[in-house]
Structure formats: C-alpha cells, structure tokens
Amino acid sequence: MIEPESAAVLLSTARRRKLLEQIWQRTSLSRAQFDLLYQAPLNRYAGLVQQFPASEAHHHSHTGGMLDHGLEVVAYALKLRQSHLLPVGATPEAQASQAEAWTAAVAYAALLHDVGKIAVDMHVEYADGSCWHPWHGPLLRPYRFRYREDREYRLHGAATGLLYAVVLGRDIMDWLAGYPELWAALLYVLAGQPERAGVLGELVTKADQASVAQALGGDPAKALTAPRNALQRKLLDGLRHLVRSGELKLNQPQASDGWLTDEALWLVSKTVADKLRAYLLSQGVDGIPANNTAVFDVLQEHGIAIATHDGKAIWKATVTSTTGWSHSFTFLRIVPELIWDGDRPTMFDGTVCVDGPDDRAPAPAGTSVPSDDAVPLIALPTSAVPSAPQRAAARHDNVDALLELFGNAEPVSQVTPDSSAPVAVPQASQITATQIAEASSTDETLPGNHFIHWLKRHIQSRTLIINDAKALVHTVADTAFLASPGLFQRYAQEHPHVAIVAARNGVQAWQWVQKQWERLHLHRKQANGLNIWRCEVNGPRKSRRLHGYLLVDPSLLFDQTPPNNPYLRLLD
C-alpha cells in the first residue's frame, strides 16, 4: 500500500522546486498572484496524481512520473509561450490586456493534458477494497493501483473533462470564461483535441513532446522545434498500429516481419518501411518520405530506432528458431516501450544475434532486398541470395503476397465504353494465385478495378483531396481528371507488393498499375488516339501543366460530380 502525501511534501523535492521556480519566473507575477493563479492549481493537481506514473511502460513510468511530467510540460509550454503574442491577430492593446490570461491558459492546458489517465487508465483502491475515483477528491488513506487491461488508447484525452474543474476551481474558470477565444481553445485542448485549439494546442503538443523526448533519452530541443503534426509522431503512431494490429507479423518460426526479444523489437528494415508508408498513405497522411533511408533516419534521430555502434540505423543480425531455421536480415532495432504501454506479446523463443566482428557491425541502409526481381513479404536473407533458377521457381509463391491487396475489396460495378453490362470486381475469395501471376498478360479487370475501388474509397473518406493545389484528382470538362504519374505512384506506395509483378515485367510498379488501368478502357481518348490529356493550372502567382486521364463516366468515382475546378483548363 502507498501512503498518500500532502501537496507540500510531493512538491518539495529539489527537482520539483526548481521546476516551480522556472514556472514562476515565466509568469511575471508577484508571489501572491502566483500563489493564487498557479500554486493553488498545482497543489490540487499534486494531491490528485500523488505517486502515479504517467504511463505503465513508456515515458515517465516511474513512481511520481505523472507529477514530474505535468510540471515539465508546464515549464516547457511557458517557455514557448514567451515567443508568441496572443491572441493571434489581435491589436497590441488587446494582446497586452489579455497576456496574463493567455499565459495562465497555456499553463493549465499543459498541466491537465494527461490527467484523465487517472480516471480511465488506472484502477485505484483503498486497503478495504473500495474503489477511489479522482472526482472523489484527494486520496486520504493508503492506496494501491494497477493499470486496467481493457483501457482504451487515447480515452484519457476525453476524460480530462471530468477533472479540470476540480484542479482549476470555480474562480479561475469564471475568469477564463470571460475571454471567448481563449476559453474555446482551452476547452478543445482539455477535450483531447489540441489540433483544433490553434496556437494553444500547438504549444502544449510541443511541450509534451519535449518532456517525453527528455524522459526517453532524446533531445527535448528537437521536440520543441518540431512542426505541428511532426513526422516522427506520424511514424511512431503508424508503427504502433501495425505491430498492435498484427499487420506486422512477429515471432513466426520462419518467415516473419520481426522478432521480439528481451532487449529489443527487431523489425526487418525494408518490410517495415514499406508497410509503414503504405499504411500512413492509406490513412491520408501526407509528407511521408518515399526513400526508406530518410524514414530510417527520422526513426533513429528521435530515439525510436536504436543506433548501431557507429551511429547507423540499420543492424545486420541472424535469426535462429528452435526448429533450426536460420537466416540473416537487416533490421531496425526498436525500443519496445514505445510500442506497448502494457503487456507485450510472448518473447521469441529462438535467438537474434547481431552479426559482425564486434557483434555490432551495421549493414548499409536499404540492402535487405538484394534484387528487385523477387520482392518477398519479408526481406531476403543477405546470406542466401537466390540464384536465377531459384528466383524463377519462387515467383509463383511470391505472387501470393498480392492477395493482400484485395483482402478488403468489395464488389463494385464498372461500366466500360463498349458495353452496358457491369464488370464486378472479384472478391478476395474469388481470386487465385494463378490469376495474380498472370495478371500482367491476361487478366484485364482485376488489378485495374482494384485501383478504381481504392481511388473511390479514398475520395469518399476524404483521405485523397480533390481540386486542391496538390491534389491528384480534379474535376474538369464535367468529369474526373486523374493526374499521372502521381496518382499511380501513390497507389504503388500504398501497395508495395505490386512491385513483385511489375519487376517481372521489367517496369516500375506505378507503370504496371497504370497499364492495368488502361486495359479497362474507362478513360476518354483524344481524337488522335492518345490516352493522356493535358491541363493548365492557373494559380494566383504561377501556372503549370498536368498530364493525366479523363474518365468517360465520372460516376465511377462520384455519387454526384463536383463542379469543375475553375483553376484548370483542358488543353487538348
């Protein structure tokens, strides 16, 4: 059992006193004013979070970690706030009169951003077995706690609303409610929606990243300067999803995407980069590097991937299972605590041994696949590069990987110019490995129809924006214009296993997809028989030209065709 302590005791450690001093110095208030607006809420916060950690196995997982994390984020956020005039766009007089209110709002949002965890992530009880909830007020008797196995990731952001009145108090809330713009931004942050809170949300997000980076041994200065929706965060969230959902297969006795040992999560480098990029693009996340080395560098720079002895992201290691199977791969070595907050999967019962004279010699980035001629589900062992006859024999097996492309496909009716009869997209259960293997030469509906199904789904879910400055789909001439090669490159990036068939045909993945699309004859040809049309895009400052396809029937993509893009003009 843990004895509850007063706020005065909890905040009396040397490090916490130093953080409190930094917070005071950044407010420009007298001691009496600081005690009223800051010290009192901090005391109430400390009384609530007591000795709870901020996470079970991630950042600030030590005893008292939540209190430490809260103070750190407040200190970082107030430091960042000093370089902003708030509210943005207001007159200098308004900014001066509202300065202290905005400073306080930044501090409160930073302090409370994780407090919902004690309401929904933890089960807390007294010695007699009775439950404690934070809305009961501070803990008054010896207590124990455990993390809930059924907790829902990110629910704590919404749960903050249960507690902020307890910490802030009525007088402070009355004061802040007098500033409508400030009040709205603060409520968005406290509701777990910092992306809707403008600068206030951005300051809290950056401060949180800085505190987490410092706790994990990273560089908080980098997190402080990271842009909103930073790339490293997108990559980490995507990686966590792929591992937790099982889309990255772990601990298989032979072919696997990775292996979990006591010391690290070993993920096959090219496989994880391709699947991570494909997943993020499928979710409408832009700005993901097309180059795997760039992805590896970001993961390493931000402490997600552990570096080798000489500072590289890529490790070379040999996996040996208990059945005697053994192969070498190039790996990313991931910190397991970044992937799992709670229980982890069962450890691999074989071994992963780092290769090299010092057992730490890295392999160059991007060498996990020795040939583009046969890209398997996982990287080929560098110690067993197949011969030409072996590659030829393996092709039939490798094309089975393309079945993953159609796992979520639903029948969609398509109408060709030559017939009014619908052409149905086959479901996954109707597709055989032989069909996939022969798709590039005989099957004229399967891959192209999947492309159309993928495109329509992305447009309907708004993960592909149309008629935007960087859009790959526009409406012009009362139909849809599909930009080439960008749209086909995007599809190929989301479906990296297309490269299996494309390489066999001696073309790039996007070129093979484009050819399958053309075979559907769903596009309008020019009078001279050419498939590709040109559009001129006239912006406020400059013009440029796009190349692409015009659909015969825009209802293939739109239930109701949007108005033509006024900035586009068809040239041919």
Coordinates of C-alpha atoms in Angstrom, one line a residue:
M1 CA 0.0 0.0 0.0
I2 CA 1.1 3.6 -0.7
E3 CA 0.6 6.3 1.9
P4 CA -0.9 9.5 0.4
E5 CA 1.1 12.6 0.9
S6 CA 0.3 16.3 1.0
A7 CA 1.0 18.6 -1.9
A8 CA 3.6 20.4 0.1
V9 CA 5.6 17.1 0.6
L10 CA 5.1 15.9 -3.0
L11 CA 6.4 19.2 -4.4
S12 CA 9.3 19.5 -2.0
T13 CA 11.9 17.6 -3.9
A14 CA 14.8 19.6 -5.3
R15 CA 13.9 19.0 -8.9
R16 CA 10.3 19.9 -8.5
R17 CA 11.1 23.0 -6.6
K18 CA 13.4 24.0 -9.4
L19 CA 10.6 23.5 -11.9
L20 CA 8.2 25.6 -9.8
E21 CA 10.8 28.3 -9.7
Q22 CA 11.1 28.3 -13.5
I23 CA 7.3 28.4 -13.9
W24 CA 7.1 31.4 -11.6
Q25 CA 9.9 33.3 -13.4
R26 CA 8.0 32.9 -16.7
T27 CA 4.7 34.4 -15.4
S28 CA 5.9 37.9 -14.4
L29 CA 3.6 37.8 -11.4
S30 CA 4.1 38.8 -7.7
R31 CA 4.4 35.9 -5.3
A32 CA 0.9 36.5 -4.0
Q33 CA -0.6 36.5 -7.5
F34 CA 1.4 33.4 -8.5
D35 CA 0.1 31.5 -5.4
L36 CA -3.5 32.3 -6.4
L37 CA -3.3 31.6 -10.1
Y38 CA -0.6 28.8 -10.3
Q39 CA 0.4 27.4 -6.9
A40 CA -3.1 26.6 -5.8
P41 CA -4.0 24.6 -9.0
L42 CA -0.6 22.9 -8.9
N43 CA -1.2 21.9 -5.3
R44 CA -4.6 20.4 -6.2
Y45 CA -3.1 18.6 -9.1
A46 CA -0.3 17.1 -7.0
G47 CA -2.9 16.0 -4.4
L48 CA -4.8 14.1 -7.2
V49 CA -1.9 12.4 -9.0
Q50 CA 0.1 11.5 -5.9
Q51 CA 2.7 8.9 -6.8
F52 CA 1.1 7.7 -10.0
P53 CA 3.3 7.2 -13.0
A54 CA 2.5 8.9 -16.3
S55 CA 2.4 5.6 -18.2
E56 CA 2.8 1.9 -17.5
A57 CA 5.9 1.3 -19.6
H58 CA 6.5 4.3 -21.7
H59 CA 7.6 7.8 -20.7
H60 CA 7.7 8.8 -17.0
S61 CA 6.7 5.4 -15.9
H62 CA 8.5 5.8 -12.5
T63 CA 6.8 6.5 -9.2
G64 CA 5.6 10.1 -9.3
G65 CA 6.1 10.3 -13.0
M66 CA 2.8 12.0 -13.7
L67 CA 3.6 14.9 -11.4
D68 CA 7.0 15.2 -12.9
H69 CA 5.6 15.1 -16.4
G70 CA 2.9 17.7 -15.6
L71 CA 5.4 20.2 -14.2
E72 CA 7.8 19.7 -17.0
V73 CA 5.2 20.3 -19.7
V74 CA 4.1 23.5 -17.9
A75 CA 7.6 24.8 -17.8
Y76 CA 8.3 23.9 -21.4
A77 CA 5.0 25.4 -22.6
L78 CA 5.5 28.7 -20.8
K79 CA 9.0 28.9 -22.3
L80 CA 7.5 28.5 -25.7
R81 CA 4.6 31.0 -24.9
Q82 CA 7.2 33.8 -24.4
S83 CA 7.8 33.9 -28.2
H84 CA 4.1 34.4 -29.1
L85 CA 1.8 37.4 -29.0
L86 CA -1.7 36.1 -28.1
P87 CA -4.4 36.2 -29.2
V88 CA -3.0 35.9 -32.7
G89 CA -4.1 38.8 -34.9
A90 CA -5.5 41.0 -32.1
T91 CA -4.5 44.6 -31.6
P92 CA -1.4 45.3 -29.4
E93 CA -3.8 46.8 -26.8
A94 CA -5.9 43.6 -26.7
Q95 CA -2.8 41.4 -26.5
A96 CA -1.4 43.4 -23.6
S97 CA -4.7 43.3 -21.7
Q98 CA -5.1 39.5 -22.2
A99 CA -1.5 38.5 -21.8
E100 CA -1.8 37.0 -18.3
A101 CA -5.0 35.2 -19.1
W102 CA -3.4 33.5 -22.1
T103 CA -0.2 32.7 -20.2
A104 CA -2.3 31.0 -17.5
A105 CA -4.4 29.1 -20.0
V106 CA -1.2 27.7 -21.6
A107 CA -0.1 26.5 -18.2
Y108 CA -3.4 25.0 -17.3
A109 CA -3.7 23.2 -20.6
A110 CA -0.2 21.8 -20.2
L111 CA -0.7 20.7 -16.7
L112 CA -4.0 18.9 -17.3
H113 CA -3.4 17.3 -20.7
D114 CA -2.8 13.8 -19.3
V115 CA -4.7 14.0 -16.0
G116 CA -7.6 11.9 -17.5
K117 CA -5.4 8.8 -17.2
I118 CA -6.0 8.5 -13.5
A119 CA -9.8 8.4 -14.3
V120 CA -9.8 5.8 -17.1
D121 CA -6.4 4.0 -17.4
M122 CA -6.0 3.1 -13.7
H123 CA -7.9 1.1 -11.1
V124 CA -7.2 2.6 -7.7
E125 CA -8.5 1.2 -4.4
Y126 CA -8.1 1.5 -0.7
A127 CA -7.0 -1.3 1.7
D128 CA -10.6 -2.3 2.3
G129 CA -11.1 -2.9 -1.5
S130 CA -13.3 0.1 -2.0
C131 CA -12.6 2.0 -5.3
W132 CA -11.3 5.5 -5.4
H133 CA -12.1 7.8 -8.3
P134 CA -10.5 11.2 -8.8
W135 CA -13.8 13.1 -8.6
H136 CA -14.0 11.9 -5.0
G137 CA -11.2 14.4 -4.2
P138 CA -7.6 13.7 -3.0
L139 CA -6.6 10.3 -1.7
L140 CA -6.8 10.3 2.1
R141 CA -5.9 6.7 3.1
P142 CA -3.3 4.1 2.0
Y143 CA -4.0 3.0 -1.6
R144 CA -2.8 0.7 -4.3
F145 CA -3.3 0.9 -8.1
R146 CA -2.9 -1.1 -11.3
Y147 CA -3.4 -0.3 -14.9
R148 CA -6.6 -1.6 -16.5
E149 CA -6.0 -4.3 -19.0
D150 CA -9.1 -3.1 -21.0
R151 CA -8.1 0.5 -21.1
E152 CA -8.7 2.3 -24.4
Y153 CA -5.8 4.2 -26.0
R154 CA -6.4 8.0 -26.0
L155 CA -9.6 7.9 -24.0
H156 CA -7.7 9.8 -21.3
G157 CA -7.9 12.9 -23.5
A158 CA -11.7 12.9 -23.4
A159 CA -11.7 12.0 -19.7
T160 CA -9.8 15.2 -18.8
G161 CA -13.2 16.9 -18.8
L162 CA -14.1 15.0 -15.6
L163 CA -11.3 16.7 -13.6
Y164 CA -10.3 20.2 -14.8
A165 CA -12.9 21.9 -12.7
V166 CA -11.5 20.0 -9.6
V167 CA -8.0 21.3 -10.3
L168 CA -8.8 24.8 -11.5
G169 CA -11.6 25.8 -9.2
R170 CA -14.6 28.0 -9.9
D171 CA -13.0 31.4 -9.6
I172 CA -10.3 30.6 -12.2
M173 CA -12.8 29.1 -14.6
D174 CA -15.0 32.2 -14.2
W175 CA -12.0 34.4 -15.1
L176 CA -11.0 32.4 -18.2
A177 CA -14.6 32.2 -19.4
G178 CA -14.6 35.9 -19.9
Y179 CA -12.3 35.5 -22.9
P180 CA -14.3 33.6 -25.5
E181 CA -11.4 32.9 -27.9
L182 CA -9.1 31.7 -25.1
W183 CA -11.9 29.7 -23.5
A184 CA -12.7 27.8 -26.7
A185 CA -9.1 26.9 -27.3
L186 CA -8.6 25.7 -23.8
L187 CA -11.7 23.6 -23.9
Y188 CA -10.5 21.9 -27.1
V189 CA -7.2 21.0 -25.5
L190 CA -8.9 19.7 -22.4
A191 CA -11.2 17.6 -24.6
G192 CA -8.3 15.9 -26.2
Q193 CA -8.5 17.9 -29.5
P194 CA -5.4 20.1 -29.5
E195 CA -5.4 20.2 -33.2
R196 CA -8.5 22.4 -33.0
A197 CA -7.0 24.7 -30.4
G198 CA -4.7 26.8 -32.7
V199 CA -1.5 28.1 -31.1
L200 CA -2.6 27.0 -27.6
G201 CA -2.8 23.4 -28.8
E202 CA 0.4 23.7 -30.7
L203 CA 2.3 24.9 -27.6
V204 CA 1.0 22.1 -25.4
T205 CA 1.8 19.5 -28.0
K206 CA 5.4 20.7 -28.5
A207 CA 5.9 20.9 -24.7
D208 CA 4.6 17.4 -24.3
Q209 CA 6.9 16.1 -27.0
A210 CA 9.9 17.8 -25.3
S211 CA 9.1 16.3 -21.9
V212 CA 8.6 12.8 -23.5
A213 CA 11.8 13.1 -25.5
Q214 CA 13.8 14.0 -22.4
A215 CA 12.3 11.1 -20.4
L216 CA 13.2 8.7 -23.2
G217 CA 16.8 10.0 -23.5
G218 CA 16.1 12.1 -26.6
D219 CA 16.8 15.7 -27.2
P220 CA 13.9 17.9 -26.0
A221 CA 15.2 20.8 -28.0
K222 CA 14.4 18.9 -31.2
A223 CA 10.9 18.2 -30.0
L224 CA 10.5 21.9 -29.1
T225 CA 11.3 22.9 -32.7
A226 CA 9.3 20.0 -34.4
P227 CA 6.4 21.3 -36.5
R228 CA 2.8 20.6 -35.7
N229 CA 1.9 17.0 -36.6
A230 CA 5.6 16.2 -36.7
L231 CA 6.8 13.4 -39.0
Q232 CA 8.3 11.4 -36.1
R233 CA 4.9 11.3 -34.4
K234 CA 3.2 10.1 -37.5
L235 CA 5.7 7.3 -38.0
L236 CA 5.6 6.2 -34.4
D237 CA 1.8 6.1 -34.3
G238 CA 1.8 4.2 -37.6
L239 CA 4.4 1.7 -36.3
R240 CA 2.4 1.1 -33.1
H241 CA -0.7 0.4 -35.1
L242 CA 1.0 -2.0 -37.4
V243 CA 2.5 -4.0 -34.6
R244 CA -0.5 -4.0 -32.3
S245 CA -3.0 -4.8 -35.0
G246 CA -0.9 -7.8 -36.2
E247 CA -0.3 -6.4 -39.7
L248 CA 3.4 -6.8 -38.9
K249 CA 3.8 -10.5 -38.1
L250 CA 6.0 -11.2 -35.1
N251 CA 7.9 -14.2 -33.8
Q252 CA 7.0 -16.6 -36.6
P253 CA 9.2 -19.7 -36.7
Q254 CA 10.5 -18.7 -40.2
A255 CA 9.1 -16.0 -42.4
S256 CA 8.2 -13.1 -40.2
D257 CA 8.2 -9.3 -40.3
G258 CA 10.0 -9.1 -36.9
W259 CA 11.0 -10.8 -33.7
L260 CA 10.6 -9.6 -30.1
T261 CA 13.4 -10.4 -27.6
D262 CA 14.1 -9.3 -24.1
E263 CA 16.3 -6.5 -25.4
A264 CA 14.5 -5.1 -28.4
L265 CA 11.9 -5.4 -31.1
W266 CA 13.7 -6.4 -34.3
L267 CA 11.8 -5.4 -37.4
V268 CA 13.0 -6.3 -40.9
S269 CA 14.1 -2.9 -42.3
K270 CA 12.6 -2.8 -45.8
T271 CA 9.4 -4.6 -44.9
V272 CA 8.6 -2.2 -42.0
A273 CA 9.4 0.9 -44.1
D274 CA 7.2 -0.2 -47.0
K275 CA 4.3 -1.3 -44.8
L276 CA 4.5 1.8 -42.6
R277 CA 4.5 4.1 -45.7
A278 CA 1.6 2.2 -47.2
Y279 CA -0.5 2.4 -44.0
L280 CA 0.1 6.1 -43.4
L281 CA -0.8 6.9 -47.0
S282 CA -3.9 4.8 -46.8
Q283 CA -5.0 7.0 -43.8
G284 CA -4.5 10.2 -45.8
V285 CA -1.2 11.1 -44.0
D286 CA 1.0 13.2 -46.4
G287 CA 4.7 14.1 -46.2
I288 CA 6.0 10.5 -45.7
P289 CA 9.4 10.2 -47.4
A290 CA 9.4 7.9 -50.5
N291 CA 13.0 7.0 -49.7
N292 CA 13.5 4.3 -47.0
T293 CA 16.7 5.7 -45.8
A294 CA 15.0 9.0 -44.9
V295 CA 12.4 7.1 -42.9
F296 CA 15.2 5.2 -41.0
D297 CA 17.0 8.5 -40.3
V298 CA 13.9 10.0 -38.7
L299 CA 13.2 7.0 -36.6
Q300 CA 16.8 7.0 -35.4
E301 CA 17.1 10.7 -34.9
H302 CA 14.1 10.7 -32.5
G303 CA 15.2 7.7 -30.5
I304 CA 12.5 5.3 -31.9
A305 CA 15.2 3.1 -33.6
I306 CA 18.3 2.3 -31.6
A307 CA 21.5 3.2 -33.4
T308 CA 24.4 0.7 -34.0
H309 CA 27.8 1.1 -32.5
D310 CA 28.9 3.5 -35.3
G311 CA 25.7 5.5 -35.4
K312 CA 23.7 3.8 -38.2
A313 CA 20.0 2.9 -38.1
I314 CA 20.4 -0.5 -39.8
W315 CA 21.6 -3.6 -38.0
K316 CA 22.5 -6.9 -39.5
A317 CA 21.6 -9.9 -37.4
T318 CA 20.9 -13.6 -37.7
V319 CA 17.6 -15.1 -36.6
T320 CA 17.6 -18.8 -35.4
S321 CA 14.4 -20.6 -34.4
T322 CA 14.2 -23.6 -32.1
T323 CA 13.4 -25.7 -35.2
G324 CA 16.9 -25.0 -36.5
W325 CA 15.8 -22.5 -39.2
S326 CA 18.3 -19.6 -39.5
H327 CA 18.7 -16.6 -41.8
S328 CA 20.3 -13.1 -41.7
F329 CA 18.4 -9.9 -42.2
T330 CA 18.9 -6.2 -42.0
F331 CA 16.9 -4.8 -39.1
L332 CA 15.6 -1.7 -37.3
R333 CA 16.1 -2.2 -33.6
I334 CA 13.0 -0.6 -32.0
V335 CA 12.6 0.4 -28.3
P336 CA 9.7 -1.9 -27.1
E337 CA 8.4 0.6 -24.6
L338 CA 7.5 2.9 -27.5
I339 CA 5.2 0.2 -29.0
W340 CA 3.5 -1.3 -26.0
D341 CA 2.2 0.7 -23.0
G342 CA 1.2 -2.5 -21.2
D343 CA 1.5 -6.2 -21.7
R344 CA 3.7 -7.3 -24.6
P345 CA 3.4 -10.4 -26.8
T346 CA 5.3 -13.6 -25.8
M347 CA 9.0 -13.3 -26.4
F348 CA 10.6 -15.1 -29.4
D349 CA 11.9 -18.4 -28.0
G350 CA 14.8 -18.5 -30.6
T351 CA 17.7 -16.1 -30.8
V352 CA 18.5 -12.9 -32.7
C353 CA 22.3 -12.5 -32.8
V354 CA 23.9 -9.4 -34.2
D355 CA 26.4 -10.1 -37.0
G356 CA 29.8 -8.5 -37.4
P357 CA 33.3 -8.7 -35.9
D358 CA 32.1 -6.6 -32.9
D359 CA 28.6 -8.1 -33.0
R360 CA 27.5 -4.6 -33.8
A361 CA 28.6 -4.1 -37.4
P362 CA 25.7 -2.5 -39.3
A363 CA 24.7 -3.1 -42.9
P364 CA 24.1 -0.3 -45.2
A365 CA 20.6 1.0 -45.3
G366 CA 18.3 -0.4 -47.9
T367 CA 20.3 -3.6 -48.5
S368 CA 17.7 -6.0 -47.1
V369 CA 16.4 -6.9 -50.6
P370 CA 19.2 -7.9 -52.9
S371 CA 17.1 -7.9 -56.1
D372 CA 14.1 -6.1 -57.3
D373 CA 13.3 -9.2 -59.4
A374 CA 11.6 -11.0 -56.5
V375 CA 10.5 -8.9 -53.6
P376 CA 9.1 -11.2 -50.9
L377 CA 6.8 -10.4 -48.0
I378 CA 9.9 -10.1 -45.9
A379 CA 13.4 -9.1 -46.9
L380 CA 15.5 -11.9 -48.5
P381 CA 18.3 -13.2 -46.2
T382 CA 21.5 -11.4 -47.3
S383 CA 23.4 -14.6 -46.6
A384 CA 21.2 -16.6 -49.0
V385 CA 20.7 -14.5 -52.2
P386 CA 18.8 -16.9 -54.6
S387 CA 20.2 -17.9 -57.9
A388 CA 18.3 -17.1 -61.1
P389 CA 16.7 -20.6 -61.2
Q390 CA 15.7 -20.3 -57.6
R391 CA 14.2 -16.9 -58.2
A392 CA 12.2 -18.3 -61.2
A393 CA 10.9 -21.1 -59.0
A394 CA 10.0 -18.7 -56.2
R395 CA 8.0 -16.3 -58.4
H396 CA 4.8 -18.3 -58.2
D397 CA 5.0 -18.4 -54.4
N398 CA 5.9 -14.7 -54.1
V399 CA 2.9 -13.5 -56.1
D400 CA 0.6 -14.8 -53.3
A401 CA 1.7 -11.7 -51.5
L402 CA -0.5 -9.7 -53.8
L403 CA -3.6 -11.4 -52.4
E404 CA -3.2 -8.9 -49.5
L405 CA -4.2 -6.1 -52.0
F406 CA -7.7 -7.5 -52.3
G407 CA -8.4 -8.5 -48.7
N408 CA -10.8 -5.6 -48.1
A409 CA -12.2 -5.2 -51.6
E410 CA -15.9 -5.2 -52.2
P411 CA -17.8 -5.8 -55.5
V412 CA -18.1 -2.6 -57.4
S413 CA -19.9 -2.3 -60.7
Q414 CA -17.9 -0.7 -63.5
V415 CA -19.3 0.2 -67.0
T416 CA -17.0 0.1 -70.0
P417 CA -17.5 2.2 -73.1
D418 CA -18.1 -0.9 -75.2
S419 CA -20.9 -2.4 -73.0
S420 CA -23.6 -1.5 -70.6
A421 CA -23.1 -4.7 -68.6
P422 CA -21.4 -4.2 -65.3
V423 CA -18.0 -5.6 -64.6
A424 CA -17.7 -6.8 -61.0
V425 CA -14.5 -6.6 -59.0
P426 CA -13.8 -10.1 -57.8
Q427 CA -13.7 -10.6 -54.0
A428 CA -10.6 -11.9 -52.4
S429 CA -12.1 -15.4 -52.1
Q430 CA -12.6 -15.4 -55.9
I431 CA -9.0 -14.5 -56.7
T432 CA -6.5 -17.3 -57.1
A433 CA -2.7 -17.0 -57.0
T434 CA -2.7 -18.1 -60.7
Q435 CA -4.8 -15.1 -61.6
I436 CA -2.4 -12.8 -59.9
A437 CA 0.6 -14.4 -61.5
E438 CA -0.9 -14.0 -65.0
A439 CA -2.5 -10.5 -64.3
S440 CA 0.1 -8.6 -66.3
S441 CA -0.6 -10.5 -69.5
T442 CA -4.1 -12.0 -69.4
D443 CA -6.4 -10.5 -66.7
E444 CA -7.7 -7.2 -67.9
T445 CA -10.1 -6.4 -65.0
L446 CA -8.6 -7.5 -61.7
P447 CA -5.8 -5.0 -60.9
G448 CA -7.3 -2.0 -62.7
N449 CA -10.7 -2.5 -61.0
H450 CA -8.9 -2.7 -57.6
F451 CA -7.3 0.6 -58.4
I452 CA -10.7 2.2 -59.1
H453 CA -12.1 0.7 -55.9
W454 CA -9.2 2.1 -53.9
L455 CA -9.5 5.5 -55.5
K456 CA -13.2 5.8 -54.9
R457 CA -12.8 4.7 -51.3
H458 CA -10.1 7.4 -50.7
I459 CA -12.2 10.1 -52.3
Q460 CA -15.3 9.2 -50.2
S461 CA -13.3 9.1 -47.0
R462 CA -11.5 12.3 -47.9
T463 CA -8.1 10.8 -47.5
L464 CA -7.4 11.9 -51.0
I465 CA -8.5 15.5 -51.5
I466 CA -9.7 16.6 -54.9
N467 CA -9.3 20.0 -56.6
D468 CA -6.7 21.2 -54.2
A469 CA -3.3 22.7 -55.1
K470 CA -1.5 19.4 -54.6
A471 CA -4.5 17.1 -55.5
L472 CA -4.1 14.1 -57.7
V473 CA -7.7 14.1 -58.8
H474 CA -9.5 17.1 -60.3
T475 CA -12.9 17.8 -62.0
V476 CA -12.7 19.3 -65.4
A477 CA -14.8 19.1 -68.5
D478 CA -17.6 17.7 -66.3
T479 CA -15.7 14.6 -65.5
A480 CA -12.7 13.4 -63.4
F481 CA -9.1 14.1 -64.3
L482 CA -6.6 11.6 -62.9
A483 CA -3.0 13.0 -62.7
S484 CA -0.3 10.8 -64.0
P485 CA 2.1 9.5 -62.8
G486 CA 1.4 10.9 -59.3
L487 CA -1.8 9.1 -58.7
F488 CA -0.4 5.7 -59.8
Q489 CA 2.7 6.3 -57.8
R490 CA 0.6 6.9 -54.7
Y491 CA -1.3 3.6 -55.3
A492 CA 2.0 1.7 -55.7
Q493 CA 3.4 3.2 -52.5
E494 CA 0.3 2.0 -50.6
H495 CA 0.6 -1.4 -52.1
P496 CA 4.3 -2.2 -52.2
H497 CA 3.8 -5.8 -53.3
V498 CA 2.7 -4.6 -56.7
A499 CA 6.5 -4.5 -57.3
I500 CA 6.5 -8.3 -57.5
V501 CA 4.6 -8.5 -60.8
A502 CA 6.0 -5.2 -62.1
A503 CA 9.6 -6.3 -61.7
R504 CA 8.8 -9.5 -63.6
N505 CA 7.6 -7.3 -66.4
G506 CA 10.6 -5.1 -66.4
V507 CA 8.7 -1.9 -65.4
Q508 CA 8.3 0.2 -62.3
A509 CA 5.3 -0.6 -60.0
W510 CA 3.3 2.6 -60.9
Q511 CA 3.8 1.9 -64.6
W512 CA 2.4 -1.6 -64.3
V513 CA -0.6 -0.3 -62.4
Q514 CA -1.2 2.4 -65.0
K515 CA -1.1 -0.2 -67.7
Q516 CA -3.7 -2.4 -65.9
W517 CA -5.9 0.7 -65.5
E518 CA -5.7 1.5 -69.2
R519 CA -6.9 -2.0 -70.1
L520 CA -10.2 -1.3 -68.5
H521 CA -10.9 1.3 -71.3
L522 CA -12.7 3.6 -68.8
H523 CA -10.8 6.7 -69.9
R524 CA -11.6 9.1 -72.7
K525 CA -9.1 9.1 -75.6
Q526 CA -8.2 12.1 -77.7
A527 CA -9.2 12.3 -81.3
N528 CA -5.7 11.2 -82.3
G529 CA -5.9 8.1 -80.2
L530 CA -3.7 9.3 -77.3
N531 CA -4.7 8.3 -73.8
I532 CA -3.1 11.3 -71.9
W533 CA -4.6 14.7 -71.8
R534 CA -3.0 18.0 -70.7
C535 CA -4.5 20.5 -68.3
E536 CA -3.2 24.0 -67.5
V537 CA -3.4 25.0 -63.9
N538 CA -3.6 28.8 -63.4
G539 CA -2.9 29.9 -59.8
P540 CA -2.8 33.4 -58.4
R541 CA 1.0 33.6 -58.9
K542 CA 2.0 31.0 -61.5
S543 CA 0.8 28.4 -63.9
R544 CA 1.8 24.8 -64.5
R545 CA 0.6 21.9 -66.6
L546 CA -0.7 18.5 -65.5
H547 CA -0.8 15.3 -67.5
G548 CA -3.4 12.6 -66.9
Y549 CA -6.5 10.6 -67.8
L550 CA -10.1 11.8 -68.3
L551 CA -12.9 9.4 -67.2
V552 CA -15.6 8.5 -69.6
D553 CA -18.1 8.3 -66.7
P554 CA -17.4 10.4 -63.5
S555 CA -20.0 8.4 -61.6
L556 CA -17.3 5.7 -61.3
L557 CA -15.8 7.9 -58.5
F558 CA -18.6 10.4 -57.5
D559 CA -22.2 9.9 -56.5
Q560 CA -22.6 13.5 -57.5
T561 CA -19.9 15.0 -59.7
P562 CA -18.4 18.2 -58.0
P563 CA -18.3 21.4 -60.0
N564 CA -15.4 21.8 -62.4
N565 CA -12.2 23.2 -60.9
P566 CA -12.1 26.8 -62.0
Y567 CA -8.3 26.9 -62.0
L568 CA -8.0 24.1 -64.5
R569 CA -8.3 24.3 -68.3
L570 CA -8.2 21.4 -70.7
L571 CA -5.7 22.0 -73.4
D572 CA -6.4 19.2 -75.9

